[in-house]
Amino acid sequence: MKLTTENLSERVDHVYDVIVVGGGAGGLSAGIYLQRYLLSSLIIDKGKARSSWMQELHNYVGLPTDTPGRKLLKQGKEDYVSLGGDFLNAFVEEVIDEGETFAVKVKIGRQNSTYQTFRTKYVIAGSGIIDYLPELENMKNVFDYAGYNMHVCLICDGYEMADQRVGVFGNSEGSLEVAFSLGWFTPYITLFTQGLFDVSDEFRQKLKEHGYLLVEKSINQFVGEKHQMTGVKLADGEIVNLDAGLISMGSKYHADYLKGINLEFQGNNIVTDKMARTSHPRIFAIGDLKVGLNQVVIAAADGALAATQIWRDIRRATGAKRWEANIK
């Protein structure tokens, strides 16, 4: 059931088996499996999943290569709700460990917001990340190309850049190291600092040895048409011609609601076991939040693993149903 401010009262006193934070591919996959296991679940989604602005999903087996991320998410949500799962568009502000249950505090609506607390036995954190993009005066100019031939994932899209002239956009020297992995696919690489940081002599020498170009001037705008970026216009008016771009500026991890719980991290990623269980036995992390590859297909698999492990936990604790009429 899709929850709204009008029907929230029906769920105020309900204790869910699982609340899933995030309605991306991982969260929807988890929800679908939870409902198949006859558990009660609620997906709370803030909107704007990372995959929603991916124009073509090329790494999801069985789907046409031009399938947009938003279509995958739409179908996943419909499948989940059809199985009896609850879905709420809201922002999770905090998860509080109460012992046997968690209190999940949410904010509903950006304006004239209302607040609600739900309770659950397990939490699956699938709220993902969002990539930092080059900050220009006209950000619409960036979004004209991001998700098209302006890529954010080398693992996903490296093959699309094979033998192309690629611009790599970073916000630190370390972020530009991705160029040397990109070099497996193409040697025609230009690195852009956007005037944000200085580059060491050692790094310059390494670039020289590989034949890569370095541009340290500020960027005025991207140029191109019909969502295909063809180059960069620098602040001094110079045009650098390109065939594609790779943005390597880090990401915002949406996990602040878990800060009150002592979880094990590796950098910004949450450490889990092979079934996506975190260092807290009743909190699971899936998709881009956990240590591993940032892939839609892997997030979906993580959701299935987490849901299955939770079902195993609950099944072992409560036991199978008995046919009372045949018990003597």
Short mmCIF file of N, CA and C in Angstrom, two decimals, residues 133-142 194 218-222 233:
data_model
loop_
_atom_site.label_atom_id
_atom_site.label_comp_id
_atom_site.label_asym_id
_atom_site.label_seq_id
_atom_site.Cartn_x
_atom_site.Cartn_y
_atom_site.Cartn_z
N LEU A 133 29.18 16.49 -8.66
CA LEU A 133 29.40 16.88 -10.05
C LEU A 133 30.17 18.19 -10.10
N PRO A 134 30.83 18.49 -11.22
CA PRO A 134 31.52 19.78 -11.34
C PRO A 134 30.54 20.93 -11.06
N GLU A 135 30.96 21.87 -10.24
CA GLU A 135 30.08 22.99 -9.88
C GLU A 135 30.36 24.17 -10.81
N LEU A 136 29.41 24.40 -11.69
CA LEU A 136 29.49 25.52 -12.61
C LEU A 136 28.41 26.53 -12.27
N GLU A 137 28.54 27.72 -12.81
CA GLU A 137 27.52 28.74 -12.56
C GLU A 137 26.17 28.29 -13.10
N ASN A 138 26.20 27.58 -14.22
CA ASN A 138 24.98 27.05 -14.81
C ASN A 138 24.98 25.53 -14.63
N MET A 139 24.39 25.04 -13.54
CA MET A 139 24.41 23.61 -13.27
C MET A 139 23.55 22.82 -14.26
N LYS A 140 22.56 23.47 -14.86
CA LYS A 140 21.77 22.78 -15.87
C LYS A 140 22.66 22.30 -17.00
N ASN A 141 23.70 23.06 -17.29
CA ASN A 141 24.66 22.69 -18.33
C ASN A 141 25.33 21.36 -18.00
N VAL A 142 25.57 21.11 -16.70
CA VAL A 142 26.18 19.84 -16.28
C VAL A 142 25.18 18.70 -16.46
N GLN A 194 40.14 21.83 -12.86
CA GLN A 194 39.14 22.90 -12.74
C GLN A 194 39.64 24.06 -11.86
N SER A 218 40.19 26.96 -15.05
CA SER A 218 38.80 26.80 -14.65
C SER A 218 37.92 26.49 -15.86
N ILE A 219 36.84 25.78 -15.63
CA ILE A 219 35.90 25.44 -16.68
C ILE A 219 34.75 26.44 -16.68
N ASN A 220 34.42 26.93 -17.86
CA ASN A 220 33.27 27.83 -17.99
C ASN A 220 31.99 27.04 -18.23
N GLN A 221 32.04 26.07 -19.16
CA GLN A 221 30.87 25.26 -19.45
C GLN A 221 31.26 24.07 -20.31
N PHE A 222 30.35 23.08 -20.36
CA PHE A 222 30.50 21.97 -21.28
C PHE A 222 29.79 22.35 -22.57
N LYS A 233 34.55 24.22 -22.61
CA LYS A 233 34.96 25.61 -22.82
C LYS A 233 35.57 26.12 -21.53
#
